[in-house]
């Protein structure tokens, strides 16, 4: 197959080079975006009378035929034509002849690939944002169901203070909100059209870059042709947003794994999203969550791969940059897959309300409530902390819960303790009392729910 750049060469390309340099095996994913870019470019060339409107129409018809062939799986992508751009251009010329050879006027594969990647990421990010939003809705719905499910909150994975399960679930809704905001922010900078920057220096032909940008739905046109073909910041930002999102999903996965153990017994993941063991008949394993946690490592690696790939590159385009697509595609697809499976899986998660409540009552989780009670009676917090610590120590040595202490026993620790202290030892009362803004009290949880119900409407 004849290369579009063969004019300057007198020897045939080595087969070893061909298989080494090709990107069609992965960048074929960009075919739709590549064709969309070419159609806009052809329209602009005609509007500017750089080609005739007849030629433009013929190019657009040819590209549409190619699109149809690819869609139907009737297109042969060939590695000798290196990449998606040359494969599509060559098929166009095969279909319509000479007008096809005019399409590449006033553009280069360098601005073309920058454009394709931006179009691809724009689409992926819109989809990811919509999926995260759905996940938030699922979590809000679960939180509504658990507005009075008390559970132990942890620090250092040691029981700390009772919280509402709704509050814990809403913590994820907040994380997801920031994830969504980050992608939206990244979209703003991805929304800049590099097409028309050509190889690096722009063109002497009378193009209208604003017109192409408008046709492709961009709100900005890149302002410096060298930067436009060299810049992959938008892809790095995307990989960073993806890595942070995956980190959140991985923490969730870890909690679901831990909480579904018999040792915790806080929840059960449905049979449909767990797997069995080939040898141990009793097993029900949270593989989906483990894979989500595991894939997070790969997504982090993708960010590091592109950062490292870019760091030593002189301006403008270098072929190294062809390697940007593999990590970008992988992170986009991995996050999308994780969000999609999680959406389905969460609907089948059943919390063990009794177990959560019992666990919240144990482990001296309401000790802070005694200390805060003493503070209300005028005891300085440091003294209150010390007194309560001694109460806890005495209970631990006798292996009894705080609730077993009689008033007489309690008063031996501090005369500031009276009968009403018993009320603060109840986990539900403890939760109810934490009504500071953003706290775990039912009233604060209701406020958060109202906020997100409105936001996600
Ligand atoms: N396949 C190339 C890439 O993905 C397209 C740009 C090639 N440009 C060049 N001058 N060789 O980066």
JSON list of C-alpha atoms in Angstrom, two decimals, residues 103-311:
[
{"chain": "A", "resi": 103, "resn": "UNK", "atom": "CA", "xyz": [-8.97, 16.74, 2.44]},
{"chain": "A", "resi": 104, "resn": "UNK", "atom": "CA", "xyz": [-5.57, 16.97, 4.09]},
{"chain": "A", "resi": 105, "resn": "UNK", "atom": "CA", "xyz": [-5.15, 20.59, 2.95]},
{"chain": "A", "resi": 106, "resn": "UNK", "atom": "CA", "xyz": [-4.31, 22.94, 5.83]},
{"chain": "A", "resi": 107, "resn": "UNK", "atom": "CA", "xyz": [-4.10, 20.29, 8.48]},
{"chain": "A", "resi": 108, "resn": "UNK", "atom": "CA", "xyz": [-1.65, 17.67, 9.74]},
{"chain": "A", "resi": 109, "resn": "UNK", "atom": "CA", "xyz": [-1.95, 14.45, 11.66]},
{"chain": "A", "resi": 110, "resn": "UNK", "atom": "CA", "xyz": [-0.52, 16.39, 14.57]},
{"chain": "A", "resi": 111, "resn": "UNK", "atom": "CA", "xyz": [-3.49, 18.69, 14.98]},
{"chain": "A", "resi": 112, "resn": "UNK", "atom": "CA", "xyz": [-5.77, 15.87, 13.85]},
{"chain": "A", "resi": 113, "resn": "UNK", "atom": "CA", "xyz": [-4.73, 13.50, 16.63]},
{"chain": "A", "resi": 114, "resn": "UNK", "atom": "CA", "xyz": [-4.88, 16.28, 19.23]},
{"chain": "A", "resi": 115, "resn": "UNK", "atom": "CA", "xyz": [-8.42, 16.98, 18.07]},
{"chain": "A", "resi": 116, "resn": "UNK", "atom": "CA", "xyz": [-9.48, 13.33, 18.07]},
{"chain": "A", "resi": 117, "resn": "UNK", "atom": "CA", "xyz": [-8.24, 12.80, 21.60]},
{"chain": "A", "resi": 118, "resn": "UNK", "atom": "CA", "xyz": [-10.09, 15.88, 22.81]},
{"chain": "A", "resi": 119, "resn": "UNK", "atom": "CA", "xyz": [-13.30, 14.77, 21.13]},
{"chain": "A", "resi": 120, "resn": "UNK", "atom": "CA", "xyz": [-12.89, 11.29, 22.58]},
{"chain": "A", "resi": 121, "resn": "UNK", "atom": "CA", "xyz": [-12.28, 12.57, 26.11]},
{"chain": "A", "resi": 122, "resn": "UNK", "atom": "CA", "xyz": [-15.16, 15.01, 25.90]},
{"chain": "A", "resi": 123, "resn": "UNK", "atom": "CA", "xyz": [-17.49, 12.12, 25.11]},
{"chain": "A", "resi": 124, "resn": "UNK", "atom": "CA", "xyz": [-15.99, 9.87, 27.78]},
{"chain": "A", "resi": 125, "resn": "UNK", "atom": "CA", "xyz": [-16.17, 12.55, 30.44]},
{"chain": "A", "resi": 126, "resn": "UNK", "atom": "CA", "xyz": [-19.81, 13.35, 29.73]},
{"chain": "A", "resi": 127, "resn": "UNK", "atom": "CA", "xyz": [-20.57, 9.67, 30.12]},
{"chain": "A", "resi": 128, "resn": "UNK", "atom": "CA", "xyz": [-18.50, 9.30, 33.29]},
{"chain": "A", "resi": 129, "resn": "UNK", "atom": "CA", "xyz": [-20.11, 12.37, 34.85]},
{"chain": "A", "resi": 130, "resn": "UNK", "atom": "CA", "xyz": [-23.56, 10.93, 34.14]},
{"chain": "A", "resi": 131, "resn": "UNK", "atom": "CA", "xyz": [-22.58, 7.58, 35.69]},
{"chain": "A", "resi": 132, "resn": "UNK", "atom": "CA", "xyz": [-21.20, 9.23, 38.84]},
{"chain": "A", "resi": 133, "resn": "UNK", "atom": "CA", "xyz": [-24.41, 11.19, 39.13]},
{"chain": "A", "resi": 134, "resn": "UNK", "atom": "CA", "xyz": [-26.43, 7.97, 38.96]},
{"chain": "A", "resi": 135, "resn": "UNK", "atom": "CA", "xyz": [-24.21, 6.45, 41.62]},
{"chain": "A", "resi": 136, "resn": "UNK", "atom": "CA", "xyz": [-24.82, 9.47, 43.84]},
{"chain": "A", "resi": 137, "resn": "UNK", "atom": "CA", "xyz": [-28.55, 8.97, 43.41]},
{"chain": "A", "resi": 138, "resn": "UNK", "atom": "CA", "xyz": [-28.22, 5.32, 44.39]},
{"chain": "A", "resi": 139, "resn": "UNK", "atom": "CA", "xyz": [-26.29, 6.28, 47.53]},
{"chain": "A", "resi": 140, "resn": "UNK", "atom": "CA", "xyz": [-28.79, 8.99, 48.42]},
{"chain": "A", "resi": 141, "resn": "UNK", "atom": "CA", "xyz": [-31.62, 6.46, 48.09]},
{"chain": "A", "resi": 142, "resn": "UNK", "atom": "CA", "xyz": [-29.74, 4.04, 50.39]},
{"chain": "A", "resi": 143, "resn": "UNK", "atom": "CA", "xyz": [-29.07, 6.84, 52.87]},
{"chain": "A", "resi": 144, "resn": "UNK", "atom": "CA", "xyz": [-32.79, 7.67, 52.95]},
{"chain": "A", "resi": 145, "resn": "UNK", "atom": "CA", "xyz": [-33.47, 4.08, 53.99]},
{"chain": "A", "resi": 146, "resn": "UNK", "atom": "CA", "xyz": [-30.94, 4.24, 56.80]},
{"chain": "A", "resi": 147, "resn": "UNK", "atom": "CA", "xyz": [-31.64, 7.53, 58.51]},
{"chain": "A", "resi": 148, "resn": "UNK", "atom": "CA", "xyz": [-31.95, 5.79, 61.84]},
{"chain": "A", "resi": 149, "resn": "UNK", "atom": "CA", "xyz": [-29.54, 2.91, 61.38]},
{"chain": "A", "resi": 150, "resn": "UNK", "atom": "CA", "xyz": [-26.86, 3.47, 64.00]},
{"chain": "A", "resi": 151, "resn": "UNK", "atom": "CA", "xyz": [-23.44, 1.97, 63.34]},
{"chain": "A", "resi": 152, "resn": "UNK", "atom": "CA", "xyz": [-19.94, 2.35, 64.73]},
{"chain": "A", "resi": 153, "resn": "UNK", "atom": "CA", "xyz": [-17.80, 4.98, 63.09]},
{"chain": "A", "resi": 154, "resn": "UNK", "atom": "CA", "xyz": [-14.10, 4.13, 62.96]},
{"chain": "A", "resi": 155, "resn": "UNK", "atom": "CA", "xyz": [-10.73, 5.79, 63.16]},
{"chain": "A", "resi": 156, "resn": "UNK", "atom": "CA", "xyz": [-7.60, 3.65, 62.87]},
{"chain": "A", "resi": 157, "resn": "UNK", "atom": "CA", "xyz": [-10.14, 0.88, 62.17]},
{"chain": "A", "resi": 158, "resn": "UNK", "atom": "CA", "xyz": [-10.93, 0.98, 65.90]},
{"chain": "A", "resi": 159, "resn": "UNK", "atom": "CA", "xyz": [-14.46, 1.73, 66.98]},
{"chain": "A", "resi": 160, "resn": "UNK", "atom": "CA", "xyz": [-14.59, 5.47, 67.58]},
{"chain": "A", "resi": 161, "resn": "UNK", "atom": "CA", "xyz": [-18.07, 6.96, 67.88]},
{"chain": "A", "resi": 162, "resn": "UNK", "atom": "CA", "xyz": [-21.53, 5.90, 66.79]},
{"chain": "A", "resi": 163, "resn": "UNK", "atom": "CA", "xyz": [-22.68, 7.42, 63.50]},
{"chain": "A", "resi": 164, "resn": "UNK", "atom": "CA", "xyz": [-25.68, 7.00, 61.26]},
{"chain": "A", "resi": 165, "resn": "UNK", "atom": "CA", "xyz": [-25.22, 4.65, 58.33]},
{"chain": "A", "resi": 166, "resn": "UNK", "atom": "CA", "xyz": [-26.89, 7.38, 56.24]},
{"chain": "A", "resi": 167, "resn": "UNK", "atom": "CA", "xyz": [-24.10, 9.75, 57.26]},
{"chain": "A", "resi": 168, "resn": "UNK", "atom": "CA", "xyz": [-21.43, 7.27, 56.23]},
{"chain": "A", "resi": 169, "resn": "UNK", "atom": "CA", "xyz": [-23.12, 6.71, 52.87]},
{"chain": "A", "resi": 170, "resn": "UNK", "atom": "CA", "xyz": [-23.45, 10.44, 52.32]},
{"chain": "A", "resi": 171, "resn": "UNK", "atom": "CA", "xyz": [-19.71, 10.79, 52.83]},
{"chain": "A", "resi": 172, "resn": "UNK", "atom": "CA", "xyz": [-19.34, 8.91, 49.53]},
{"chain": "A", "resi": 173, "resn": "UNK", "atom": "CA", "xyz": [-21.92, 11.16, 47.89]},
{"chain": "A", "resi": 174, "resn": "UNK", "atom": "CA", "xyz": [-19.69, 14.12, 48.78]},
{"chain": "A", "resi": 175, "resn": "UNK", "atom": "CA", "xyz": [-16.61, 12.41, 47.34]},
{"chain": "A", "resi": 176, "resn": "UNK", "atom": "CA", "xyz": [-18.53, 11.61, 44.16]},
{"chain": "A", "resi": 177, "resn": "UNK", "atom": "CA", "xyz": [-19.64, 15.23, 43.95]},
{"chain": "A", "resi": 178, "resn": "UNK", "atom": "CA", "xyz": [-16.03, 16.40, 43.97]},
{"chain": "A", "resi": 179, "resn": "UNK", "atom": "CA", "xyz": [-15.15, 13.74, 41.40]},
{"chain": "A", "resi": 180, "resn": "UNK", "atom": "CA", "xyz": [-17.89, 15.03, 39.16]},
{"chain": "A", "resi": 181, "resn": "UNK", "atom": "CA", "xyz": [-16.77, 18.63, 39.65]},
{"chain": "A", "resi": 182, "resn": "UNK", "atom": "CA", "xyz": [-13.22, 17.67, 38.78]},
{"chain": "A", "resi": 183, "resn": "UNK", "atom": "CA", "xyz": [-14.28, 16.08, 35.50]},
{"chain": "A", "resi": 184, "resn": "UNK", "atom": "CA", "xyz": [-16.45, 19.08, 34.71]},
{"chain": "A", "resi": 185, "resn": "UNK", "atom": "CA", "xyz": [-13.49, 21.32, 35.33]},
{"chain": "A", "resi": 186, "resn": "UNK", "atom": "CA", "xyz": [-11.27, 19.18, 33.13]},
{"chain": "A", "resi": 187, "resn": "UNK", "atom": "CA", "xyz": [-13.94, 19.38, 30.43]},
{"chain": "A", "resi": 188, "resn": "UNK", "atom": "CA", "xyz": [-13.58, 23.17, 30.40]},
{"chain": "A", "resi": 189, "resn": "UNK", "atom": "CA", "xyz": [-9.93, 22.91, 29.39]},
{"chain": "A", "resi": 190, "resn": "UNK", "atom": "CA", "xyz": [-10.53, 20.00, 27.02]},
{"chain": "A", "resi": 191, "resn": "UNK", "atom": "CA", "xyz": [-13.03, 22.24, 25.27]},
{"chain": "A", "resi": 192, "resn": "UNK", "atom": "CA", "xyz": [-10.51, 23.96, 23.01]},
{"chain": "A", "resi": 193, "resn": "UNK", "atom": "CA", "xyz": [-10.14, 23.14, 19.33]},
{"chain": "A", "resi": 194, "resn": "UNK", "atom": "CA", "xyz": [-6.59, 22.50, 18.07]},
{"chain": "A", "resi": 195, "resn": "UNK", "atom": "CA", "xyz": [-7.62, 21.75, 14.47]},
{"chain": "A", "resi": 196, "resn": "UNK", "atom": "CA", "xyz": [-6.01, 24.09, 11.97]},
{"chain": "A", "resi": 197, "resn": "UNK", "atom": "CA", "xyz": [-2.77, 24.38, 13.94]},
{"chain": "A", "resi": 198, "resn": "UNK", "atom": "CA", "xyz": [-1.44, 22.00, 11.29]},
{"chain": "A", "resi": 199, "resn": "UNK", "atom": "CA", "xyz": [1.98, 20.46, 11.88]},
{"chain": "A", "resi": 200, "resn": "UNK", "atom": "CA", "xyz": [3.03, 23.14, 14.37]},
{"chain": "A", "resi": 201, "resn": "UNK", "atom": "CA", "xyz": [3.14, 26.54, 12.68]},
{"chain": "A", "resi": 202, "resn": "UNK", "atom": "CA", "xyz": [-0.33, 27.11, 11.28]},
{"chain": "A", "resi": 203, "resn": "UNK", "atom": "CA", "xyz": [-0.91, 27.58, 7.55]},
{"chain": "A", "resi": 204, "resn": "UNK", "atom": "CA", "xyz": [-0.58, 30.12, 4.77]},
{"chain": "A", "resi": 205, "resn": "UNK", "atom": "CA", "xyz": [-3.99, 29.09, 3.42]},
{"chain": "A", "resi": 206, "resn": "UNK", "atom": "CA", "xyz": [-7.04, 31.22, 4.32]},
{"chain": "A", "resi": 207, "resn": "UNK", "atom": "CA", "xyz": [-8.67, 28.89, 6.88]},
{"chain": "A", "resi": 208, "resn": "UNK", "atom": "CA", "xyz": [-11.39, 29.77, 9.39]},
{"chain": "A", "resi": 209, "resn": "UNK", "atom": "CA", "xyz": [-10.52, 27.97, 12.59]},
{"chain": "A", "resi": 210, "resn": "UNK", "atom": "CA", "xyz": [-13.38, 29.45, 14.55]},
{"chain": "A", "resi": 211, "resn": "UNK", "atom": "CA", "xyz": [-15.82, 27.93, 12.09]},
{"chain": "A", "resi": 212, "resn": "UNK", "atom": "CA", "xyz": [-14.42, 24.38, 12.43]},
{"chain": "A", "resi": 213, "resn": "UNK", "atom": "CA", "xyz": [-14.40, 24.77, 16.21]},
{"chain": "A", "resi": 214, "resn": "UNK", "atom": "CA", "xyz": [-18.02, 25.83, 16.16]},
{"chain": "A", "resi": 215, "resn": "UNK", "atom": "CA", "xyz": [-19.04, 22.93, 13.92]},
{"chain": "A", "resi": 216, "resn": "UNK", "atom": "CA", "xyz": [-17.39, 20.53, 16.36]},
{"chain": "A", "resi": 217, "resn": "UNK", "atom": "CA", "xyz": [-19.08, 22.10, 19.37]},
{"chain": "A", "resi": 218, "resn": "UNK", "atom": "CA", "xyz": [-15.97, 23.65, 20.92]},
{"chain": "A", "resi": 219, "resn": "UNK", "atom": "CA", "xyz": [-16.37, 26.95, 22.72]},
{"chain": "A", "resi": 220, "resn": "UNK", "atom": "CA", "xyz": [-12.70, 27.91, 22.36]},
{"chain": "A", "resi": 221, "resn": "UNK", "atom": "CA", "xyz": [-10.02, 27.82, 19.65]},
{"chain": "A", "resi": 222, "resn": "UNK", "atom": "CA", "xyz": [-6.46, 27.07, 20.77]},
{"chain": "A", "resi": 223, "resn": "UNK", "atom": "CA", "xyz": [-4.42, 30.26, 20.68]},
{"chain": "A", "resi": 224, "resn": "UNK", "atom": "CA", "xyz": [-0.93, 28.95, 19.91]},
{"chain": "A", "resi": 225, "resn": "UNK", "atom": "CA", "xyz": [-0.33, 26.40, 17.20]},
{"chain": "A", "resi": 226, "resn": "UNK", "atom": "CA", "xyz": [2.85, 25.01, 18.80]},
{"chain": "A", "resi": 227, "resn": "UNK", "atom": "CA", "xyz": [1.12, 24.49, 22.12]},
{"chain": "A", "resi": 228, "resn": "UNK", "atom": "CA", "xyz": [-1.97, 23.06, 20.46]},
{"chain": "A", "resi": 229, "resn": "UNK", "atom": "CA", "xyz": [-0.10, 20.13, 18.93]},
{"chain": "A", "resi": 230, "resn": "UNK", "atom": "CA", "xyz": [2.23, 19.61, 21.92]},
{"chain": "A", "resi": 231, "resn": "UNK", "atom": "CA", "xyz": [-0.20, 19.88, 24.80]},
{"chain": "A", "resi": 232, "resn": "UNK", "atom": "CA", "xyz": [-1.47, 16.78, 26.53]},
{"chain": "A", "resi": 233, "resn": "UNK", "atom": "CA", "xyz": [-2.32, 18.52, 29.83]},
{"chain": "A", "resi": 234, "resn": "UNK", "atom": "CA", "xyz": [-5.99, 17.83, 29.25]},
{"chain": "A", "resi": 235, "resn": "UNK", "atom": "CA", "xyz": [-5.26, 14.09, 29.01]},
{"chain": "A", "resi": 236, "resn": "UNK", "atom": "CA", "xyz": [-3.10, 14.27, 32.14]},
{"chain": "A", "resi": 237, "resn": "UNK", "atom": "CA", "xyz": [-5.86, 16.06, 34.00]},
{"chain": "A", "resi": 238, "resn": "UNK", "atom": "CA", "xyz": [-8.27, 13.41, 32.84]},
{"chain": "A", "resi": 239, "resn": "UNK", "atom": "CA", "xyz": [-5.93, 10.67, 34.07]},
{"chain": "A", "resi": 240, "resn": "UNK", "atom": "CA", "xyz": [-5.58, 12.46, 37.36]},
{"chain": "A", "resi": 241, "resn": "UNK", "atom": "CA", "xyz": [-9.36, 12.87, 37.77]},
{"chain": "A", "resi": 242, "resn": "UNK", "atom": "CA", "xyz": [-9.72, 9.19, 36.92]},
{"chain": "A", "resi": 243, "resn": "UNK", "atom": "CA", "xyz": [-7.07, 8.16, 39.43]},
{"chain": "A", "resi": 244, "resn": "UNK", "atom": "CA", "xyz": [-8.74, 10.14, 42.21]},
{"chain": "A", "resi": 245, "resn": "UNK", "atom": "CA", "xyz": [-12.14, 8.72, 41.30]},
{"chain": "A", "resi": 246, "resn": "UNK", "atom": "CA", "xyz": [-10.75, 5.21, 41.34]},
{"chain": "A", "resi": 247, "resn": "UNK", "atom": "CA", "xyz": [-9.17, 5.90, 44.72]},
{"chain": "A", "resi": 248, "resn": "UNK", "atom": "CA", "xyz": [-12.64, 6.70, 46.07]},
{"chain": "A", "resi": 249, "resn": "UNK", "atom": "CA", "xyz": [-14.11, 3.58, 44.50]},
{"chain": "A", "resi": 250, "resn": "UNK", "atom": "CA", "xyz": [-11.26, 1.53, 45.91]},
{"chain": "A", "resi": 251, "resn": "UNK", "atom": "CA", "xyz": [-11.88, 2.76, 49.44]},
{"chain": "A", "resi": 252, "resn": "UNK", "atom": "CA", "xyz": [-15.52, 1.90, 49.03]},
{"chain": "A", "resi": 253, "resn": "UNK", "atom": "CA", "xyz": [-14.54, -1.52, 47.68]},
{"chain": "A", "resi": 254, "resn": "UNK", "atom": "CA", "xyz": [-12.30, -2.08, 50.69]},
{"chain": "A", "resi": 255, "resn": "UNK", "atom": "CA", "xyz": [-15.13, -1.23, 53.09]},
{"chain": "A", "resi": 256, "resn": "UNK", "atom": "CA", "xyz": [-17.54, -3.51, 51.29]},
{"chain": "A", "resi": 257, "resn": "UNK", "atom": "CA", "xyz": [-15.01, -6.34, 51.42]},
{"chain": "A", "resi": 258, "resn": "UNK", "atom": "CA", "xyz": [-14.33, -5.80, 55.09]},
{"chain": "A", "resi": 259, "resn": "UNK", "atom": "CA", "xyz": [-17.94, -5.30, 56.07]},
{"chain": "A", "resi": 260, "resn": "UNK", "atom": "CA", "xyz": [-19.10, -8.41, 54.27]},
{"chain": "A", "resi": 261, "resn": "UNK", "atom": "CA", "xyz": [-16.75, -10.66, 56.28]},
{"chain": "A", "resi": 262, "resn": "UNK", "atom": "CA", "xyz": [-18.28, -12.80, 58.99]},
{"chain": "A", "resi": 263, "resn": "UNK", "atom": "CA", "xyz": [-16.06, -10.95, 61.46]},
{"chain": "A", "resi": 264, "resn": "UNK", "atom": "CA", "xyz": [-17.79, -7.65, 60.69]},
{"chain": "A", "resi": 265, "resn": "UNK", "atom": "CA", "xyz": [-21.08, -8.99, 59.38]},
{"chain": "A", "resi": 266, "resn": "UNK", "atom": "CA", "xyz": [-22.32, -5.50, 58.54]},
{"chain": "A", "resi": 267, "resn": "UNK", "atom": "CA", "xyz": [-23.67, -6.32, 55.11]},
{"chain": "A", "resi": 268, "resn": "UNK", "atom": "CA", "xyz": [-24.22, -8.92, 52.47]},
{"chain": "A", "resi": 269, "resn": "UNK", "atom": "CA", "xyz": [-23.47, -8.51, 48.78]},
{"chain": "A", "resi": 270, "resn": "UNK", "atom": "CA", "xyz": [-26.02, -10.34, 46.64]},
{"chain": "A", "resi": 271, "resn": "UNK", "atom": "CA", "xyz": [-25.22, -13.72, 45.09]},
{"chain": "A", "resi": 272, "resn": "UNK", "atom": "CA", "xyz": [-25.35, -12.08, 41.69]},
{"chain": "A", "resi": 273, "resn": "UNK", "atom": "CA", "xyz": [-22.23, -10.05, 42.44]},
{"chain": "A", "resi": 274, "resn": "UNK", "atom": "CA", "xyz": [-20.16, -12.55, 44.39]},
{"chain": "A", "resi": 275, "resn": "UNK", "atom": "CA", "xyz": [-18.27, -15.66, 43.33]},
{"chain": "A", "resi": 276, "resn": "UNK", "atom": "CA", "xyz": [-17.67, -19.10, 44.74]},
{"chain": "A", "resi": 277, "resn": "UNK", "atom": "CA", "xyz": [-14.55, -21.16, 45.28]},
{"chain": "A", "resi": 278, "resn": "UNK", "atom": "CA", "xyz": [-13.63, -24.18, 43.20]},
{"chain": "A", "resi": 279, "resn": "UNK", "atom": "CA", "xyz": [-12.51, -26.04, 46.30]},
{"chain": "A", "resi": 280, "resn": "UNK", "atom": "CA", "xyz": [-14.18, -24.55, 49.39]},
{"chain": "A", "resi": 281, "resn": "UNK", "atom": "CA", "xyz": [-17.93, -25.03, 49.03]},
{"chain": "A", "resi": 282, "resn": "UNK", "atom": "CA", "xyz": [-18.90, -22.54, 51.74]},
{"chain": "A", "resi": 283, "resn": "UNK", "atom": "CA", "xyz": [-17.17, -19.56, 50.12]},
{"chain": "A", "resi": 284, "resn": "UNK", "atom": "CA", "xyz": [-18.85, -16.43, 48.85]},
{"chain": "A", "resi": 285, "resn": "UNK", "atom": "CA", "xyz": [-16.19, -14.02, 47.69]},
{"chain": "A", "resi": 286, "resn": "UNK", "atom": "CA", "xyz": [-16.38, -10.29, 46.91]},
{"chain": "A", "resi": 287, "resn": "UNK", "atom": "CA", "xyz": [-14.25, -10.59, 43.74]},
{"chain": "A", "resi": 288, "resn": "UNK", "atom": "CA", "xyz": [-15.93, -7.69, 41.99]},
{"chain": "A", "resi": 289, "resn": "UNK", "atom": "CA", "xyz": [-14.84, -5.34, 44.75]},
{"chain": "A", "resi": 290, "resn": "UNK", "atom": "CA", "xyz": [-11.37, -6.84, 44.89]},
{"chain": "A", "resi": 291, "resn": "UNK", "atom": "CA", "xyz": [-10.94, -6.29, 41.18]},
{"chain": "A", "resi": 292, "resn": "UNK", "atom": "CA", "xyz": [-12.10, -2.73, 41.52]},
{"chain": "A", "resi": 293, "resn": "UNK", "atom": "CA", "xyz": [-9.51, -2.18, 44.24]},
{"chain": "A", "resi": 294, "resn": "UNK", "atom": "CA", "xyz": [-6.89, -3.90, 42.08]},
{"chain": "A", "resi": 295, "resn": "UNK", "atom": "CA", "xyz": [-7.67, -2.00, 38.89]},
{"chain": "A", "resi": 296, "resn": "UNK", "atom": "CA", "xyz": [-7.08, 1.22, 40.80]},
{"chain": "A", "resi": 297, "resn": "UNK", "atom": "CA", "xyz": [-3.36, 0.43, 40.74]},
{"chain": "A", "resi": 298, "resn": "UNK", "atom": "CA", "xyz": [-3.39, 0.21, 36.97]},
{"chain": "A", "resi": 299, "resn": "UNK", "atom": "CA", "xyz": [-5.23, 3.50, 36.65]},
{"chain": "A", "resi": 300, "resn": "UNK", "atom": "CA", "xyz": [-2.66, 5.21, 38.90]},
{"chain": "A", "resi": 301, "resn": "UNK", "atom": "CA", "xyz": [0.04, 3.72, 36.68]},
{"chain": "A", "resi": 302, "resn": "UNK", "atom": "CA", "xyz": [-1.59, 5.26, 33.61]},
{"chain": "A", "resi": 303, "resn": "UNK", "atom": "CA", "xyz": [-1.22, 8.74, 35.08]},
{"chain": "A", "resi": 304, "resn": "UNK", "atom": "CA", "xyz": [2.41, 8.11, 35.92]},
{"chain": "A", "resi": 305, "resn": "UNK", "atom": "CA", "xyz": [3.02, 6.66, 32.44]},
{"chain": "A", "resi": 306, "resn": "UNK", "atom": "CA", "xyz": [1.80, 9.77, 30.65]},
{"chain": "A", "resi": 307, "resn": "UNK", "atom": "CA", "xyz": [3.51, 12.19, 33.02]},
{"chain": "A", "resi": 308, "resn": "UNK", "atom": "CA", "xyz": [6.77, 10.38, 32.41]},
{"chain": "A", "resi": 309, "resn": "UNK", "atom": "CA", "xyz": [6.17, 10.13, 28.68]},
{"chain": "A", "resi": 310, "resn": "UNK", "atom": "CA", "xyz": [5.72, 13.90, 28.41]},
{"chain": "A", "resi": 311, "resn": "UNK", "atom": "CA", "xyz": [8.41, 15.20, 30.73]}
]
